[in-house]
PDB file of C-alpha atoms in Angstrom:
ATOM      1  CA  UNK A   1       7.633   4.604  17.994  1.00  0.00           C
ATOM      2  CA  UNK A   2       8.206   6.550  21.190  1.00  0.00           C
ATOM      3  CA  UNK A   3      11.660   5.003  21.440  1.00  0.00           C
ATOM      4  CA  UNK A   4      12.572   6.229  17.952  1.00  0.00           C
ATOM      5  CA  UNK A   5      11.342   9.711  18.792  1.00  0.00           C
ATOM      6  CA  UNK A   6      13.107   9.775  22.156  1.00  0.00           C
ATOM      7  CA  UNK A   7      16.500   8.840  20.665  1.00  0.00           C
ATOM      8  CA  UNK A   8      16.240  10.952  17.512  1.00  0.00           C
ATOM      9  CA  UNK A   9      14.776  14.205  16.330  1.00  0.00           C
ATOM     10  CA  UNK A  10      12.458  12.338  13.946  1.00  0.00           C
ATOM     11  CA  UNK A  11       8.687  12.572  14.250  1.00  0.00           C
ATOM     12  CA  UNK A  12       7.582   9.091  13.211  1.00  0.00           C
ATOM     13  CA  UNK A  13       4.052   8.401  11.970  1.00  0.00           C
ATOM     14  CA  UNK A  14       3.050   4.784  11.310  1.00  0.00           C
ATOM     15  CA  UNK A  15       0.125   4.057   8.995  1.00  0.00           C
ATOM     16  CA  UNK A  16      -0.967   0.472   8.311  1.00  0.00           C
ATOM     17  CA  UNK A  17      -3.752  -0.019   5.773  1.00  0.00           C
ATOM     18  CA  UNK A  18      -5.457  -3.041   4.291  1.00  0.00           C
ATOM     19  CA  UNK A  19      -4.846  -1.602   0.825  1.00  0.00           C
ATOM     20  CA  UNK A  20      -3.788   1.656  -0.786  1.00  0.00           C
ATOM     21  CA  UNK A  21      -6.962   1.896  -2.868  1.00  0.00           C
ATOM     22  CA  UNK A  22     -10.006   0.068  -4.150  1.00  0.00           C
ATOM     23  CA  UNK A  23      -8.608  -0.751  -7.623  1.00  0.00           C
ATOM     24  CA  UNK A  24     -11.811  -0.452  -9.683  1.00  0.00           C
ATOM     25  CA  UNK A  25      -9.854  -1.530 -12.775  1.00  0.00           C
ATOM     26  CA  UNK A  26      -9.158  -4.885 -11.103  1.00  0.00           C
ATOM     27  CA  UNK A  27     -12.867  -5.475 -10.565  1.00  0.00           C
ATOM     28  CA  UNK A  28     -13.598  -4.544 -14.186  1.00  0.00           C
ATOM     29  CA  UNK A  29     -10.852  -6.836 -15.462  1.00  0.00           C
ATOM     30  CA  UNK A  30     -12.076  -9.764 -13.383  1.00  0.00           C
ATOM     31  CA  UNK A  31     -15.675  -9.130 -14.472  1.00  0.00           C
ATOM     32  CA  UNK A  32     -14.591  -9.034 -18.117  1.00  0.00           C
ATOM     33  CA  UNK A  33     -12.626 -12.255 -17.662  1.00  0.00           C
ATOM     34  CA  UNK A  34     -15.660 -14.047 -16.206  1.00  0.00           C
ATOM     35  CA  UNK A  35     -17.893 -12.657 -18.961  1.00  0.00           C
ATOM     36  CA  UNK A  36     -15.537 -13.892 -21.694  1.00  0.00           C
ATOM     37  CA  UNK A  37     -15.196 -17.327 -20.099  1.00  0.00           C
ATOM     38  CA  UNK A  38     -18.982 -17.636 -19.738  1.00  0.00           C
ATOM     39  CA  UNK A  39     -19.497 -16.673 -23.386  1.00  0.00           C
ATOM     40  CA  UNK A  40     -16.890 -19.191 -24.519  1.00  0.00           C
ATOM     41  CA  UNK A  41     -18.582 -21.910 -22.478  1.00  0.00           C
ATOM     42  CA  UNK A  42     -21.947 -21.088 -24.044  1.00  0.00           C
ATOM     43  CA  UNK A  43     -20.410 -21.104 -27.518  1.00  0.00           C
ATOM     44  CA  UNK A  44     -18.884 -24.566 -27.134  1.00  0.00           C
ATOM     45  CA  UNK A  45     -21.827 -26.196 -25.372  1.00  0.00           C
ATOM     46  CA  UNK A  46     -23.703 -28.346 -27.958  1.00  0.00           C
ATOM     47  CA  UNK A  47     -26.908 -26.339 -27.514  1.00  0.00           C
ATOM     48  CA  UNK A  48     -28.158 -23.286 -29.301  1.00  0.00           C
ATOM     49  CA  UNK A  49     -28.881 -20.104 -27.408  1.00  0.00           C
ATOM     50  CA  UNK A  50     -30.533 -16.969 -28.677  1.00  0.00           C
ATOM     51  CA  UNK A  51     -28.109 -14.036 -29.071  1.00  0.00           C
ATOM     52  CA  UNK A  52     -29.727 -12.087 -26.227  1.00  0.00           C
ATOM     53  CA  UNK A  53     -28.960 -15.022 -23.875  1.00  0.00           C
ATOM     54  CA  UNK A  54     -25.261 -14.714 -24.684  1.00  0.00           C
ATOM     55  CA  UNK A  55     -25.412 -11.006 -23.969  1.00  0.00           C
ATOM     56  CA  UNK A  56     -27.415 -11.437 -20.773  1.00  0.00           C
ATOM     57  CA  UNK A  57     -25.097 -14.196 -19.584  1.00  0.00           C
ATOM     58  CA  UNK A  58     -22.029 -12.054 -20.242  1.00  0.00           C
ATOM     59  CA  UNK A  59     -23.581  -9.114 -18.378  1.00  0.00           C
ATOM     60  CA  UNK A  60     -24.526 -11.247 -15.379  1.00  0.00           C
ATOM     61  CA  UNK A  61     -21.044 -12.760 -15.156  1.00  0.00           C
ATOM     62  CA  UNK A  62     -19.411  -9.350 -15.622  1.00  0.00           C
ATOM     63  CA  UNK A  63     -21.410  -7.935 -12.700  1.00  0.00           C
ATOM     64  CA  UNK A  64     -20.786 -11.054 -10.616  1.00  0.00           C
ATOM     65  CA  UNK A  65     -17.055 -10.759 -11.279  1.00  0.00           C
ATOM     66  CA  UNK A  66     -17.060  -7.115 -10.244  1.00  0.00           C
ATOM     67  CA  UNK A  67     -18.903  -7.946  -7.030  1.00  0.00           C
ATOM     68  CA  UNK A  68     -16.513 -10.777  -6.145  1.00  0.00           C
ATOM     69  CA  UNK A  69     -13.398  -8.701  -6.912  1.00  0.00           C
ATOM     70  CA  UNK A  70     -14.562  -5.845  -4.698  1.00  0.00           C
ATOM     71  CA  UNK A  71     -14.512  -8.186  -1.707  1.00  0.00           C
ATOM     72  CA  UNK A  72     -11.299 -10.063  -2.492  1.00  0.00           C
ATOM     73  CA  UNK A  73      -7.855  -8.554  -2.051  1.00  0.00           C
ATOM     74  CA  UNK A  74      -6.347 -11.658  -3.641  1.00  0.00           C
ATOM     75  CA  UNK A  75      -8.273 -11.040  -6.864  1.00  0.00           C
ATOM     76  CA  UNK A  76      -7.385  -7.328  -6.740  1.00  0.00           C
ATOM     77  CA  UNK A  77      -3.741  -8.321  -6.442  1.00  0.00           C
ATOM     78  CA  UNK A  78      -3.961 -10.801  -9.324  1.00  0.00           C
ATOM     79  CA  UNK A  79      -5.848  -8.380 -11.588  1.00  0.00           C
ATOM     80  CA  UNK A  80      -3.425  -5.456 -11.213  1.00  0.00           C
ATOM     81  CA  UNK A  81       0.087  -5.006 -12.436  1.00  0.00           C
ATOM     82  CA  UNK A  82       2.913  -4.522  -9.992  1.00  0.00           C
ATOM     83  CA  UNK A  83       3.573  -1.046 -11.384  1.00  0.00           C
ATOM     84  CA  UNK A  84      -0.059  -0.025 -10.741  1.00  0.00           C
ATOM     85  CA  UNK A  85       0.145  -1.200  -7.145  1.00  0.00           C
ATOM     86  CA  UNK A  86       3.484   0.517  -6.529  1.00  0.00           C
ATOM     87  CA  UNK A  87       2.220   3.783  -7.989  1.00  0.00           C
ATOM     88  CA  UNK A  88      -0.928   3.755  -5.874  1.00  0.00           C
ATOM     89  CA  UNK A  89       1.085   3.017  -2.707  1.00  0.00           C
ATOM     90  CA  UNK A  90       3.393   5.923  -3.532  1.00  0.00           C
ATOM     91  CA  UNK A  91       0.473   8.280  -4.190  1.00  0.00           C
ATOM     92  CA  UNK A  92      -1.387   7.250  -1.029  1.00  0.00           C
ATOM     93  CA  UNK A  93       1.769   7.642   1.076  1.00  0.00           C
ATOM     94  CA  UNK A  94       2.322  11.119  -0.369  1.00  0.00           C
ATOM     95  CA  UNK A  95      -1.254  12.033   0.432  1.00  0.00           C
ATOM     96  CA  UNK A  96      -0.957  10.758   4.010  1.00  0.00           C
ATOM     97  CA  UNK A  97       2.333  12.623   4.433  1.00  0.00           C
ATOM     98  CA  UNK A  98       0.410  15.863   3.917  1.00  0.00           C
ATOM     99  CA  UNK A  99      -2.852  14.852   5.630  1.00  0.00           C
ATOM    100  CA  UNK A 100      -1.133  13.752   8.846  1.00  0.00           C
ATOM    101  CA  UNK A 101       1.079  16.837   9.001  1.00  0.00           C
ATOM    102  CA  UNK A 102       4.282  14.844   8.643  1.00  0.00           C
ATOM    103  CA  UNK A 103       5.636  17.488   6.282  1.00  0.00           C
ATOM    104  CA  UNK A 104       4.734  20.308   8.646  1.00  0.00           C
ATOM    105  CA  UNK A 105       6.941  19.694  11.676  1.00  0.00           C
ATOM    106  CA  UNK A 106       8.957  22.649  12.915  1.00  0.00           C
ATOM    107  CA  UNK A 107      12.332  21.034  12.246  1.00  0.00           C
ATOM    108  CA  UNK A 108      11.243  19.357   9.007  1.00  0.00           C
ATOM    109  CA  UNK A 109      11.965  16.012  10.651  1.00  0.00           C
ATOM    110  CA  UNK A 110       8.738  14.162   9.913  1.00  0.00           C
ATOM    111  CA  UNK A 111       8.886  10.533   8.837  1.00  0.00           C
ATOM    112  CA  UNK A 112       6.002   8.446   7.510  1.00  0.00           C
ATOM    113  CA  UNK A 113       6.210   4.668   7.525  1.00  0.00           C
ATOM    114  CA  UNK A 114       3.284   3.496   5.396  1.00  0.00           C
ATOM    115  CA  UNK A 115       2.512  -0.230   5.160  1.00  0.00           C
ATOM    116  CA  UNK A 116      -0.175  -1.868   3.048  1.00  0.00           C
ATOM    117  CA  UNK A 117      -1.192  -5.479   3.394  1.00  0.00           C
ATOM    118  CA  UNK A 118      -2.736  -6.141  -0.015  1.00  0.00           C
ATOM    119  CA  UNK A 119       0.139  -4.594  -1.963  1.00  0.00           C
ATOM    120  CA  UNK A 120       2.599  -6.086   0.548  1.00  0.00           C
ATOM    121  CA  UNK A 121       4.630  -2.895   0.634  1.00  0.00           C
ATOM    122  CA  UNK A 122       6.314  -0.599   3.124  1.00  0.00           C
ATOM    123  CA  UNK A 123       6.904   2.931   1.892  1.00  0.00           C
ATOM    124  CA  UNK A 124       9.042   5.513   3.700  1.00  0.00           C
ATOM    125  CA  UNK A 125       8.653   9.239   3.218  1.00  0.00           C
ATOM    126  CA  UNK A 126      10.898  11.620   5.148  1.00  0.00           C
ATOM    127  CA  UNK A 127      10.873  15.382   5.318  1.00  0.00           C
ATOM    128  CA  UNK A 128      13.837  17.257   3.844  1.00  0.00           C
ATOM    129  CA  UNK A 129      15.311  18.241   7.210  1.00  0.00           C
ATOM    130  CA  UNK A 130      15.579  14.608   8.234  1.00  0.00           C
ATOM    131  CA  UNK A 131      16.979  13.594   4.855  1.00  0.00           C
ATOM    132  CA  UNK A 132      19.745  16.209   5.198  1.00  0.00           C
ATOM    133  CA  UNK A 133      20.860  14.587   8.466  1.00  0.00           C
ATOM    134  CA  UNK A 134      21.031  10.913   7.503  1.00  0.00           C
ATOM    135  CA  UNK A 135      23.621   9.165   5.355  1.00  0.00           C
ATOM    136  CA  UNK A 136      22.073   9.172   1.880  1.00  0.00           C
ATOM    137  CA  UNK A 137      23.416   5.785   0.801  1.00  0.00           C
ATOM    138  CA  UNK A 138      22.326   4.049   4.001  1.00  0.00           C
ATOM    139  CA  UNK A 139      18.912   5.709   3.862  1.00  0.00           C
ATOM    140  CA  UNK A 140      18.345   4.693   0.242  1.00  0.00           C
ATOM    141  CA  UNK A 141      19.493   1.134   0.969  1.00  0.00           C
ATOM    142  CA  UNK A 142      17.150   0.848   3.947  1.00  0.00           C
ATOM    143  CA  UNK A 143      14.215   2.388   2.062  1.00  0.00           C
ATOM    144  CA  UNK A 144      14.863   0.059  -0.877  1.00  0.00           C
ATOM    145  CA  UNK A 145      14.970  -3.019   1.343  1.00  0.00           C
ATOM    146  CA  UNK A 146      11.787  -2.039   3.144  1.00  0.00           C
ATOM    147  CA  UNK A 147      10.037  -1.333  -0.150  1.00  0.00           C
ATOM    148  CA  UNK A 148      10.494  -4.895  -1.417  1.00  0.00           C
ATOM    149  CA  UNK A 149       7.270  -6.872  -1.698  1.00  0.00           C
ATOM    150  CA  UNK A 150       6.673  -8.948   1.448  1.00  0.00           C
ATOM    151  CA  UNK A 151       3.986 -10.018   3.837  1.00  0.00           C
ATOM    152  CA  UNK A 152       3.201  -7.231   6.270  1.00  0.00           C
ATOM    153  CA  UNK A 153       3.079  -8.590   9.795  1.00  0.00           C
ATOM    154  CA  UNK A 154       3.636  -6.977  13.204  1.00  0.00           C
ATOM    155  CA  UNK A 155       7.092  -8.599  13.330  1.00  0.00           C
ATOM    156  CA  UNK A 156       8.054  -7.075   9.976  1.00  0.00           C
ATOM    157  CA  UNK A 157       6.887  -3.629  11.115  1.00  0.00           C
ATOM    158  CA  UNK A 158       8.723  -3.884  14.436  1.00  0.00           C
ATOM    159  CA  UNK A 159      11.917  -4.908  12.633  1.00  0.00           C
ATOM    160  CA  UNK A 160      11.536  -1.962  10.234  1.00  0.00           C
ATOM    161  CA  UNK A 161      11.069   0.470  13.117  1.00  0.00           C
ATOM    162  CA  UNK A 162      14.092  -0.980  14.918  1.00  0.00           C
ATOM    163  CA  UNK A 163      16.255  -0.540  11.830  1.00  0.00           C
ATOM    164  CA  UNK A 164      15.048   3.040  11.489  1.00  0.00           C
ATOM    165  CA  UNK A 165      15.785   3.624  15.176  1.00  0.00           C
ATOM    166  CA  UNK A 166      19.437   2.600  14.789  1.00  0.00           C
ATOM    167  CA  UNK A 167      19.989   4.818  11.749  1.00  0.00           C
ATOM    168  CA  UNK A 168      18.124   7.827  13.132  1.00  0.00           C
ATOM    169  CA  UNK A 169      19.659   7.670  16.627  1.00  0.00           C
ATOM    170  CA  UNK A 170      23.105   7.747  15.042  1.00  0.00           C
ATOM    171  CA  UNK A 171      22.572  10.300  12.254  1.00  0.00           C
ATOM    172  CA  UNK A 172      19.753  12.476  13.659  1.00  0.00           C
ATOM    173  CA  UNK A 173      20.079  12.263  17.438  1.00  0.00           C
ATOM    174  CA  UNK A 174      17.588  13.944  19.733  1.00  0.00           C
ATOM    175  CA  UNK A 175      18.621  17.479  20.591  1.00  0.00           C
ATOM    176  CA  UNK A 176      17.832  19.797  23.475  1.00  0.00           C
ATOM    177  CA  UNK A 177      14.657  20.848  21.705  1.00  0.00           C
ATOM    178  CA  UNK A 178      12.857  17.693  20.610  1.00  0.00           C
ATOM    179  CA  UNK A 179       9.135  18.508  20.590  1.00  0.00           C
ATOM    180  CA  UNK A 180       6.580  15.745  20.168  1.00  0.00           C
ATOM    181  CA  UNK A 181       4.477  17.369  17.455  1.00  0.00           C
ATOM    182  CA  UNK A 182       2.592  14.435  15.930  1.00  0.00           C
ATOM    183  CA  UNK A 183       0.428  11.645  17.291  1.00  0.00           C
ATOM    184  CA  UNK A 184       2.403   8.615  18.453  1.00  0.00           C
ATOM    185  CA  UNK A 185      -0.295   5.958  18.101  1.00  0.00           C
ATOM    186  CA  UNK A 186      -0.156   3.889  14.918  1.00  0.00           C
ATOM    187  CA  UNK A 187      -3.015   4.598  12.533  1.00  0.00           C
ATOM    188  CA  UNK A 188      -4.682   1.346  11.448  1.00  0.00           C
ATOM    189  CA  UNK A 189      -7.173   0.990   8.626  1.00  0.00           C
ATOM    190  CA  UNK A 190      -7.580  -2.720   8.039  1.00  0.00           C
ATOM    191  CA  UNK A 191     -11.009  -2.794   6.413  1.00  0.00           C
TER     192      UNK A 191
END
């Protein structure tokens, strides 16, 4: 990150999170799925159950499903639509852009690289000053490639930063006044 900032006027902030959100709808969907399956099993078993047992069973399995889904990113991923995940990544990145002060640099050259492991996404947000400097087609191509769903590993992040470095050093080179306004350490939230 320091290399990118030393060769360009960009102020790069790297955020890596386990997930963009908790996805309560995924837990509810998984709980409902378990409740329906448990009720179907009870209905086809050659025994008779009182109606309250069916209701109690469904409630227990619904709550169990919610509990399991809250601890499993794999279930969260399976129980959400791609569009939901993409939207939450975009919203969280926008929020972090403001929270971390990326949009408040003096030259409007802030750049947020936001990566989420559960959604398997990298999202780039650049301030308008930086966007005015870079080639629009190349920027959009790079942002589009990075945004594709993929496993998020240190190697993938390093490659993304290196690709940004090449583009930014060429199109937005460091000037005489290149203040280091934002923290350089990556922000990790992997819980």
